[in-house]
Amino acid sequence: MFDISLRVLMLPILLAQGFRVRARALRLSEADGPRFGQVGDGPPLSILILGDSSAAGVGVGQQSQALSGQLIRLLASQFTIDWRLVARTGATTRSTLDTLNGLDPAPFDIIVTALGVNDVTHAVPRSLWLRQQQRLIERLDTLFAPRLIYLSGVPPLGDFPILPQPLRWSLGREAHRFNAALARLAHPDPHVRHVPFSVALDHTQLAEDGYHPGPEIYALWGNEIASRIISDWPDVDADARGLADIGVAKADPPQRTQR
């Protein structure tokens, strides 16, 4: 309650700082390179990556350096990966629901989402955002019947150097609340997994805009999600998969719930 009251008092300052940041921010392009393909050797595994500018690879030059490239590279030593990336700079959970309306149904074993930053910066109410996230999960189930859905945690906006204080503090607190709420949303559903954004935001590893990941952060992020997928996916030999440094173990096959 104290944080809410304080943010209300600071609202004119926060709005002014937000406008200045948007006006002065360096605009970086989405990463070049393919957004679908098939690669690897092993049992088949299909993956859809869905999200905003971080999923689209803003901050690096090529998709091979971005989240999709890092994730697919790590998994391709164990699986034949059939993958697709659907991501756009500025995407919110609401706009992603609209994007899904234009996609044809197709089976995907795994879906990875990266959404939430733009919802926080656009001041979407948390309760509304959670309803949109729930609708997103339901829509993904209907269109793609995934075995597992991984919801990437909201990054710690309070660590972004481009944001001045007190805007950085305010957005950081809200991002923390969004992330905790997302974890609670995923918890009861065994086929939905929350993956906290646990990568330390070393400022030297951010892109030149001070906002998006650089290649090192994308590599760590991809490594985190790959480790979870390999841990969770059935019939994977943890000792032979070639990712022993990640430290994951074999898990029972995920079970689906009826919706």
PDB file of C-alpha atoms in Angstrom:
ATOM      1  CA  MET A   1       0.000   0.000   0.000  1.00  0.00           C
ATOM      2  CA  PHE A   2       2.879   2.358   0.808  1.00  0.00           C
ATOM      3  CA  ASP A   3       4.439   1.736  -2.630  1.00  0.00           C
ATOM      4  CA  ILE A   4       1.145   2.459  -4.385  1.00  0.00           C
ATOM      5  CA  SER A   5       0.633   5.707  -2.486  1.00  0.00           C
ATOM      6  CA  LEU A   6       4.202   6.771  -3.192  1.00  0.00           C
ATOM      7  CA  ARG A   7       3.860   6.030  -6.908  1.00  0.00           C
ATOM      8  CA  VAL A   8       0.654   8.075  -7.042  1.00  0.00           C
ATOM      9  CA  LEU A   9       2.443  11.030  -5.443  1.00  0.00           C
ATOM     10  CA  MET A  10       5.336  10.683  -7.882  1.00  0.00           C
ATOM     11  CA  LEU A  11       3.119  10.142 -10.940  1.00  0.00           C
ATOM     12  CA  PRO A  12       3.933  13.474 -12.660  1.00  0.00           C
ATOM     13  CA  ILE A  13       7.661  12.787 -12.286  1.00  0.00           C
ATOM     14  CA  LEU A  14       7.328   9.177 -13.459  1.00  0.00           C
ATOM     15  CA  LEU A  15       5.325  10.197 -16.534  1.00  0.00           C
ATOM     16  CA  ALA A  16       7.796  12.921 -17.453  1.00  0.00           C
ATOM     17  CA  GLN A  17      10.747  10.554 -17.071  1.00  0.00           C
ATOM     18  CA  GLY A  18       8.976   7.884 -19.118  1.00  0.00           C
ATOM     19  CA  PHE A  19       8.384  10.308 -21.993  1.00  0.00           C
ATOM     20  CA  ARG A  20      12.029  11.438 -21.915  1.00  0.00           C
ATOM     21  CA  VAL A  21      13.348   7.877 -21.933  1.00  0.00           C
ATOM     22  CA  ARG A  22      11.183   6.945 -24.929  1.00  0.00           C
ATOM     23  CA  ALA A  23      12.186  10.101 -26.796  1.00  0.00           C
ATOM     24  CA  ARG A  24      15.907   9.626 -26.237  1.00  0.00           C
ATOM     25  CA  ALA A  25      16.195   5.831 -26.334  1.00  0.00           C
ATOM     26  CA  LEU A  26      18.365   4.308 -29.036  1.00  0.00           C
ATOM     27  CA  ARG A  27      16.162   2.329 -31.444  1.00  0.00           C
ATOM     28  CA  LEU A  28      17.748  -1.023 -32.261  1.00  0.00           C
ATOM     29  CA  SER A  29      16.570  -3.385 -34.975  1.00  0.00           C
ATOM     30  CA  GLU A  30      15.376  -6.933 -34.484  1.00  0.00           C
ATOM     31  CA  ALA A  31      18.022  -9.558 -35.187  1.00  0.00           C
ATOM     32  CA  ASP A  32      18.458 -10.725 -38.760  1.00  0.00           C
ATOM     33  CA  GLY A  33      18.246 -14.373 -39.713  1.00  0.00           C
ATOM     34  CA  PRO A  34      15.748 -17.203 -40.075  1.00  0.00           C
ATOM     35  CA  ARG A  35      12.716 -17.448 -37.824  1.00  0.00           C
ATOM     36  CA  PHE A  36      11.951 -21.086 -38.506  1.00  0.00           C
ATOM     37  CA  GLY A  37      13.832 -24.201 -39.453  1.00  0.00           C
ATOM     38  CA  GLN A  38      14.815 -27.753 -38.664  1.00  0.00           C
ATOM     39  CA  VAL A  39      18.147 -28.721 -37.191  1.00  0.00           C
ATOM     40  CA  GLY A  40      19.777 -31.350 -34.993  1.00  0.00           C
ATOM     41  CA  ASP A  41      20.055 -35.067 -34.538  1.00  0.00           C
ATOM     42  CA  GLY A  42      17.888 -37.186 -32.276  1.00  0.00           C
ATOM     43  CA  PRO A  43      14.233 -37.635 -31.417  1.00  0.00           C
ATOM     44  CA  PRO A  44      11.924 -34.969 -32.850  1.00  0.00           C
ATOM     45  CA  LEU A  45      11.028 -31.950 -30.731  1.00  0.00           C
ATOM     46  CA  SER A  46       9.009 -29.000 -32.009  1.00  0.00           C
ATOM     47  CA  ILE A  47       9.315 -25.586 -30.362  1.00  0.00           C
ATOM     48  CA  LEU A  48       7.471 -22.281 -30.759  1.00  0.00           C
ATOM     49  CA  ILE A  49       9.068 -19.148 -29.275  1.00  0.00           C
ATOM     50  CA  LEU A  50       6.620 -16.310 -28.783  1.00  0.00           C
ATOM     51  CA  GLY A  51       7.211 -12.833 -27.454  1.00  0.00           C
ATOM     52  CA  ASP A  52       8.402  -9.249 -27.604  1.00  0.00           C
ATOM     53  CA  SER A  53      11.648  -7.546 -28.628  1.00  0.00           C
ATOM     54  CA  SER A  54      13.714  -9.777 -26.343  1.00  0.00           C
ATOM     55  CA  ALA A  55      12.376 -12.841 -28.159  1.00  0.00           C
ATOM     56  CA  ALA A  56      12.893 -11.057 -31.489  1.00  0.00           C
ATOM     57  CA  GLY A  57      16.602 -10.660 -30.701  1.00  0.00           C
ATOM     58  CA  VAL A  58      16.832  -6.895 -30.328  1.00  0.00           C
ATOM     59  CA  GLY A  59      20.314  -6.145 -29.034  1.00  0.00           C
ATOM     60  CA  VAL A  60      22.248  -8.554 -31.263  1.00  0.00           C
ATOM     61  CA  GLY A  61      22.816  -8.705 -35.006  1.00  0.00           C
ATOM     62  CA  GLN A  62      21.797 -12.265 -35.807  1.00  0.00           C
ATOM     63  CA  GLN A  63      19.170 -14.685 -34.540  1.00  0.00           C
ATOM     64  CA  SER A  64      21.969 -17.180 -33.911  1.00  0.00           C
ATOM     65  CA  GLN A  65      23.119 -14.861 -31.081  1.00  0.00           C
ATOM     66  CA  ALA A  66      19.605 -14.261 -29.754  1.00  0.00           C
ATOM     67  CA  LEU A  67      17.348 -16.341 -27.525  1.00  0.00           C
ATOM     68  CA  SER A  68      16.023 -18.540 -30.330  1.00  0.00           C
ATOM     69  CA  GLY A  69      19.487 -19.287 -31.728  1.00  0.00           C
ATOM     70  CA  GLN A  70      21.037 -19.992 -28.330  1.00  0.00           C
ATOM     71  CA  LEU A  71      18.158 -22.222 -27.261  1.00  0.00           C
ATOM     72  CA  ILE A  72      18.010 -24.184 -30.507  1.00  0.00           C
ATOM     73  CA  ARG A  73      21.789 -24.643 -30.591  1.00  0.00           C
ATOM     74  CA  LEU A  74      21.807 -26.174 -27.114  1.00  0.00           C
ATOM     75  CA  LEU A  75      18.911 -28.511 -27.812  1.00  0.00           C
ATOM     76  CA  ALA A  76      20.015 -29.584 -31.302  1.00  0.00           C
ATOM     77  CA  SER A  77      22.708 -31.903 -29.945  1.00  0.00           C
ATOM     78  CA  GLN A  78      19.977 -34.055 -28.392  1.00  0.00           C
ATOM     79  CA  PHE A  79      16.925 -33.545 -30.589  1.00  0.00           C
ATOM     80  CA  THR A  80      15.901 -32.920 -34.148  1.00  0.00           C
ATOM     81  CA  ILE A  81      14.389 -29.494 -33.572  1.00  0.00           C
ATOM     82  CA  ASP A  82      11.564 -28.157 -35.696  1.00  0.00           C
ATOM     83  CA  TRP A  83      11.266 -24.569 -34.525  1.00  0.00           C
ATOM     84  CA  ARG A  84       9.476 -21.290 -35.200  1.00  0.00           C
ATOM     85  CA  LEU A  85       9.852 -17.781 -33.789  1.00  0.00           C
ATOM     86  CA  VAL A  86       6.891 -15.386 -33.625  1.00  0.00           C
ATOM     87  CA  ALA A  87       8.024 -12.166 -31.958  1.00  0.00           C
ATOM     88  CA  ARG A  88       7.718  -8.436 -32.460  1.00  0.00           C
ATOM     89  CA  THR A  89       9.173  -5.328 -30.861  1.00  0.00           C
ATOM     90  CA  GLY A  90       6.617  -3.676 -28.591  1.00  0.00           C
ATOM     91  CA  ALA A  91       4.473  -6.783 -28.223  1.00  0.00           C
ATOM     92  CA  THR A  92       2.282  -6.992 -25.142  1.00  0.00           C
ATOM     93  CA  THR A  93       0.275  -9.967 -23.955  1.00  0.00           C
ATOM     94  CA  ARG A  94      -2.835  -8.391 -25.472  1.00  0.00           C
ATOM     95  CA  SER A  95      -1.244  -7.764 -28.870  1.00  0.00           C
ATOM     96  CA  THR A  96       0.166 -11.294 -28.862  1.00  0.00           C
ATOM     97  CA  LEU A  97      -3.334 -12.660 -28.412  1.00  0.00           C
ATOM     98  CA  ASP A  98      -4.271 -10.683 -31.538  1.00  0.00           C
ATOM     99  CA  THR A  99      -1.248 -12.111 -33.362  1.00  0.00           C
ATOM    100  CA  LEU A 100      -2.376 -15.644 -32.540  1.00  0.00           C
ATOM    101  CA  ASN A 101      -5.631 -14.976 -34.370  1.00  0.00           C
ATOM    102  CA  GLY A 102      -3.627 -14.921 -37.599  1.00  0.00           C
ATOM    103  CA  LEU A 103      -1.780 -18.204 -37.018  1.00  0.00           C
ATOM    104  CA  ASP A 104      -2.958 -21.565 -38.269  1.00  0.00           C
ATOM    105  CA  PRO A 105      -3.285 -24.435 -35.779  1.00  0.00           C
ATOM    106  CA  ALA A 106      -0.240 -26.698 -35.714  1.00  0.00           C
ATOM    107  CA  PRO A 107       1.208 -29.078 -33.147  1.00  0.00           C
ATOM    108  CA  PHE A 108       4.161 -27.916 -31.038  1.00  0.00           C
ATOM    109  CA  ASP A 109       5.689 -29.962 -28.244  1.00  0.00           C
ATOM    110  CA  ILE A 110       7.010 -26.925 -26.390  1.00  0.00           C
ATOM    111  CA  ILE A 111       6.140 -23.237 -26.329  1.00  0.00           C
ATOM    112  CA  VAL A 112       8.402 -20.602 -24.770  1.00  0.00           C
ATOM    113  CA  THR A 113       6.977 -17.126 -24.099  1.00  0.00           C
ATOM    114  CA  ALA A 114       8.807 -13.900 -23.330  1.00  0.00           C
ATOM    115  CA  LEU A 115       6.219 -11.252 -22.453  1.00  0.00           C
ATOM    116  CA  GLY A 116       5.629  -8.756 -19.682  1.00  0.00           C
ATOM    117  CA  VAL A 117       8.109  -5.886 -19.974  1.00  0.00           C
ATOM    118  CA  ASN A 118       5.865  -3.863 -22.275  1.00  0.00           C
ATOM    119  CA  ASP A 119       2.857  -4.650 -20.109  1.00  0.00           C
ATOM    120  CA  VAL A 120       4.713  -3.166 -17.127  1.00  0.00           C
ATOM    121  CA  THR A 121       5.945  -0.096 -18.983  1.00  0.00           C
ATOM    122  CA  HIS A 122       2.467   0.501 -20.456  1.00  0.00           C
ATOM    123  CA  ALA A 123       0.994   0.380 -16.927  1.00  0.00           C
ATOM    124  CA  VAL A 124      -1.319  -2.554 -17.667  1.00  0.00           C
ATOM    125  CA  PRO A 125      -3.053  -3.426 -14.373  1.00  0.00           C
ATOM    126  CA  ARG A 126      -1.615  -6.605 -12.940  1.00  0.00           C
ATOM    127  CA  SER A 127      -5.025  -8.258 -12.533  1.00  0.00           C
ATOM    128  CA  LEU A 128      -5.853  -7.567 -16.188  1.00  0.00           C
ATOM    129  CA  TRP A 129      -2.442  -8.841 -17.294  1.00  0.00           C
ATOM    130  CA  LEU A 130      -2.944 -12.098 -15.402  1.00  0.00           C
ATOM    131  CA  ARG A 131      -6.313 -12.619 -17.088  1.00  0.00           C
ATOM    132  CA  GLN A 132      -4.642 -12.001 -20.428  1.00  0.00           C
ATOM    133  CA  GLN A 133      -1.883 -14.463 -19.575  1.00  0.00           C
ATOM    134  CA  GLN A 134      -4.482 -17.075 -18.657  1.00  0.00           C
ATOM    135  CA  ARG A 135      -6.258 -16.464 -21.962  1.00  0.00           C
ATOM    136  CA  LEU A 136      -2.927 -16.766 -23.723  1.00  0.00           C
ATOM    137  CA  ILE A 137      -2.287 -20.177 -22.165  1.00  0.00           C
ATOM    138  CA  GLU A 138      -5.768 -21.346 -23.135  1.00  0.00           C
ATOM    139  CA  ARG A 139      -5.330 -20.062 -26.676  1.00  0.00           C
ATOM    140  CA  LEU A 140      -1.946 -21.764 -27.030  1.00  0.00           C
ATOM    141  CA  ASP A 141      -3.473 -25.034 -25.852  1.00  0.00           C
ATOM    142  CA  THR A 142      -6.267 -24.735 -28.399  1.00  0.00           C
ATOM    143  CA  LEU A 143      -4.028 -23.836 -31.341  1.00  0.00           C
ATOM    144  CA  PHE A 144      -0.924 -25.895 -30.684  1.00  0.00           C
ATOM    145  CA  ALA A 145      -1.690 -28.555 -28.012  1.00  0.00           C
ATOM    146  CA  PRO A 146       1.765 -28.204 -26.409  1.00  0.00           C
ATOM    147  CA  ARG A 147       3.075 -30.721 -23.927  1.00  0.00           C
ATOM    148  CA  LEU A 148       4.834 -27.954 -22.002  1.00  0.00           C
ATOM    149  CA  ILE A 149       4.581 -24.160 -21.884  1.00  0.00           C
ATOM    150  CA  TYR A 150       7.453 -22.165 -20.394  1.00  0.00           C
ATOM    151  CA  LEU A 151       6.624 -18.638 -19.234  1.00  0.00           C
ATOM    152  CA  SER A 152       9.811 -16.587 -19.036  1.00  0.00           C
ATOM    153  CA  GLY A 153       9.928 -14.363 -16.001  1.00  0.00           C
ATOM    154  CA  VAL A 154       9.751 -10.586 -16.310  1.00  0.00           C
ATOM    155  CA  PRO A 155      13.303  -9.143 -16.237  1.00  0.00           C
ATOM    156  CA  PRO A 156      14.310  -6.927 -13.301  1.00  0.00           C
ATOM    157  CA  LEU A 157      13.564  -3.492 -14.695  1.00  0.00           C
ATOM    158  CA  GLY A 158      15.026  -2.002 -11.542  1.00  0.00           C
ATOM    159  CA  ASP A 159      18.476  -2.988 -12.871  1.00  0.00           C
ATOM    160  CA  PHE A 160      18.169  -1.290 -16.273  1.00  0.00           C
ATOM    161  CA  PRO A 161      20.735   1.539 -16.432  1.00  0.00           C
ATOM    162  CA  ILE A 162      18.846   3.571 -19.041  1.00  0.00           C
ATOM    163  CA  LEU A 163      16.004   4.183 -16.577  1.00  0.00           C
ATOM    164  CA  PRO A 164      16.465   7.181 -14.251  1.00  0.00           C
ATOM    165  CA  GLN A 165      15.380   7.197 -10.640  1.00  0.00           C
ATOM    166  CA  PRO A 166      12.672   7.125  -9.364  1.00  0.00           C
ATOM    167  CA  LEU A 167      11.261   5.586 -12.592  1.00  0.00           C
ATOM    168  CA  ARG A 168      13.695   2.688 -12.301  1.00  0.00           C
ATOM    169  CA  TRP A 169      12.580   1.968  -8.741  1.00  0.00           C
ATOM    170  CA  SER A 170       8.891   2.140  -9.654  1.00  0.00           C
ATOM    171  CA  LEU A 171       9.137  -0.115 -12.728  1.00  0.00           C
ATOM    172  CA  GLY A 172      11.444  -2.492 -10.876  1.00  0.00           C
ATOM    173  CA  ARG A 173       8.954  -2.953  -8.055  1.00  0.00           C
ATOM    174  CA  GLU A 174       6.105  -3.542 -10.491  1.00  0.00           C
ATOM    175  CA  ALA A 175       8.147  -5.994 -12.583  1.00  0.00           C
ATOM    176  CA  HIS A 176       8.881  -7.939  -9.388  1.00  0.00           C
ATOM    177  CA  ARG A 177       5.157  -8.122  -8.600  1.00  0.00           C
ATOM    178  CA  PHE A 178       4.313  -9.192 -12.163  1.00  0.00           C
ATOM    179  CA  ASN A 179       6.939 -11.917 -11.981  1.00  0.00           C
ATOM    180  CA  ALA A 180       5.660 -13.251  -8.658  1.00  0.00           C
ATOM    181  CA  ALA A 181       2.086 -13.241  -9.973  1.00  0.00           C
ATOM    182  CA  LEU A 182       3.177 -15.107 -13.111  1.00  0.00           C
ATOM    183  CA  ALA A 183       4.804 -17.787 -10.983  1.00  0.00           C
ATOM    184  CA  ARG A 184       1.590 -18.216  -9.001  1.00  0.00           C
ATOM    185  CA  LEU A 185      -0.426 -18.447 -12.212  1.00  0.00           C
ATOM    186  CA  ALA A 186       1.767 -21.247 -13.544  1.00  0.00           C
ATOM    187  CA  HIS A 187       2.066 -23.200 -10.287  1.00  0.00           C
ATOM    188  CA  PRO A 188      -1.217 -25.197 -10.243  1.00  0.00           C
ATOM    189  CA  ASP A 189      -0.917 -26.327 -13.877  1.00  0.00           C
ATOM    190  CA  PRO A 190       1.630 -29.138 -14.381  1.00  0.00           C
ATOM    191  CA  HIS A 191       2.102 -28.402 -18.072  1.00  0.00           C
ATOM    192  CA  VAL A 192       2.873 -24.693 -17.491  1.00  0.00           C
ATOM    193  CA  ARG A 193       6.294 -23.834 -16.050  1.00  0.00           C
ATOM    194  CA  HIS A 194       7.508 -20.453 -14.862  1.00  0.00           C
ATOM    195  CA  VAL A 195      11.184 -19.791 -15.604  1.00  0.00           C
ATOM    196  CA  PRO A 196      12.435 -16.883 -13.460  1.00  0.00           C
ATOM    197  CA  PHE A 197      14.726 -14.448 -15.219  1.00  0.00           C
ATOM    198  CA  SER A 198      17.649 -15.259 -12.956  1.00  0.00           C
ATOM    199  CA  VAL A 199      20.383 -13.917 -15.239  1.00  0.00           C
ATOM    200  CA  ALA A 200      22.376 -11.179 -13.519  1.00  0.00           C
ATOM    201  CA  LEU A 201      22.151  -7.992 -15.586  1.00  0.00           C
ATOM    202  CA  ASP A 202      25.801  -7.022 -15.838  1.00  0.00           C
ATOM    203  CA  HIS A 203      25.604  -3.605 -17.450  1.00  0.00           C
ATOM    204  CA  THR A 204      28.620  -4.393 -19.653  1.00  0.00           C
ATOM    205  CA  GLN A 205      26.653  -7.301 -21.160  1.00  0.00           C
ATOM    206  CA  LEU A 206      23.600  -5.267 -22.133  1.00  0.00           C
ATOM    207  CA  ALA A 207      23.086  -3.978 -25.664  1.00  0.00           C
ATOM    208  CA  GLU A 208      24.220  -0.458 -26.479  1.00  0.00           C
ATOM    209  CA  ASP A 209      20.743   0.906 -25.704  1.00  0.00           C
ATOM    210  CA  GLY A 210      21.184  -0.097 -22.028  1.00  0.00           C
ATOM    211  CA  TYR A 211      17.850  -1.896 -22.164  1.00  0.00           C
ATOM    212  CA  HIS A 212      18.033  -5.089 -24.237  1.00  0.00           C
ATOM    213  CA  PRO A 213      20.222  -8.144 -23.699  1.00  0.00           C
ATOM    214  CA  GLY A 214      23.577  -8.484 -25.397  1.00  0.00           C
ATOM    215  CA  PRO A 215      24.841 -11.855 -26.691  1.00  0.00           C
ATOM    216  CA  GLU A 216      26.191 -13.005 -23.314  1.00  0.00           C
ATOM    217  CA  ILE A 217      22.844 -12.470 -21.581  1.00  0.00           C
ATOM    218  CA  TYR A 218      20.976 -14.175 -24.409  1.00  0.00           C
ATOM    219  CA  ALA A 219      23.360 -17.135 -24.068  1.00  0.00           C
ATOM    220  CA  LEU A 220      22.741 -17.410 -20.318  1.00  0.00           C
ATOM    221  CA  TRP A 221      18.986 -17.045 -20.802  1.00  0.00           C
ATOM    222  CA  GLY A 222      18.911 -19.693 -23.520  1.00  0.00           C
ATOM    223  CA  ASN A 223      21.003 -21.970 -21.332  1.00  0.00           C
ATOM    224  CA  GLU A 224      18.533 -21.594 -18.459  1.00  0.00           C
ATOM    225  CA  ILE A 225      15.517 -22.490 -20.590  1.00  0.00           C
ATOM    226  CA  ALA A 226      17.335 -25.344 -22.355  1.00  0.00           C
ATOM    227  CA  SER A 227      18.257 -26.857 -19.001  1.00  0.00           C
ATOM    228  CA  ARG A 228      14.630 -26.767 -17.909  1.00  0.00           C
ATOM    229  CA  ILE A 229      13.414 -28.362 -21.132  1.00  0.00           C
ATOM    230  CA  ILE A 230      15.940 -31.172 -20.913  1.00  0.00           C
ATOM    231  CA  SER A 231      15.166 -31.704 -17.250  1.00  0.00           C
ATOM    232  CA  ASP A 232      11.448 -31.896 -17.915  1.00  0.00           C
ATOM    233  CA  TRP A 233      11.299 -33.739 -21.194  1.00  0.00           C
ATOM    234  CA  PRO A 234      10.710 -37.529 -21.078  1.00  0.00           C
ATOM    235  CA  ASP A 235      13.156 -40.164 -22.294  1.00  0.00           C
ATOM    236  CA  VAL A 236      16.221 -37.947 -22.182  1.00  0.00           C
ATOM    237  CA  ASP A 237      19.402 -39.503 -20.849  1.00  0.00           C
ATOM    238  CA  ALA A 238      20.814 -36.842 -18.543  1.00  0.00           C
ATOM    239  CA  ASP A 239      24.280 -38.442 -18.523  1.00  0.00           C
ATOM    240  CA  ALA A 240      24.613 -38.557 -22.309  1.00  0.00           C
ATOM    241  CA  ARG A 241      22.925 -35.392 -23.482  1.00  0.00           C
ATOM    242  CA  GLY A 242      26.084 -33.255 -23.709  1.00  0.00           C
ATOM    243  CA  LEU A 243      24.912 -30.508 -21.306  1.00  0.00           C
ATOM    244  CA  ALA A 244      26.355 -31.849 -18.074  1.00  0.00           C
ATOM    245  CA  ASP A 245      27.628 -28.389 -17.105  1.00  0.00           C
ATOM    246  CA  ILE A 246      24.032 -27.200 -16.785  1.00  0.00           C
ATOM    247  CA  GLY A 247      23.442 -29.702 -13.996  1.00  0.00           C
ATOM    248  CA  VAL A 248      19.979 -30.966 -14.867  1.00  0.00           C
ATOM    249  CA  ALA A 249      18.522 -34.379 -14.197  1.00  0.00           C
ATOM    250  CA  LYS A 250      16.130 -36.725 -15.921  1.00  0.00           C
ATOM    251  CA  ALA A 251      12.486 -36.108 -15.067  1.00  0.00           C
ATOM    252  CA  ASP A 252       9.280 -38.083 -15.392  1.00  0.00           C
ATOM    253  CA  PRO A 253       7.189 -37.339 -18.488  1.00  0.00           C
ATOM    254  CA  PRO A 254       5.030 -34.254 -17.944  1.00  0.00           C
ATOM    255  CA  GLN A 255       1.364 -34.904 -17.378  1.00  0.00           C
ATOM    256  CA  ARG A 256      -1.387 -32.851 -18.999  1.00  0.00           C
ATOM    257  CA  THR A 257      -4.512 -31.631 -17.319  1.00  0.00           C
ATOM    258  CA  GLN A 258      -7.872 -31.353 -18.992  1.00  0.00           C
ATOM    259  CA  ARG A 259      -9.126 -27.831 -19.699  1.00  0.00           C
TER     260      ARG A 259
END
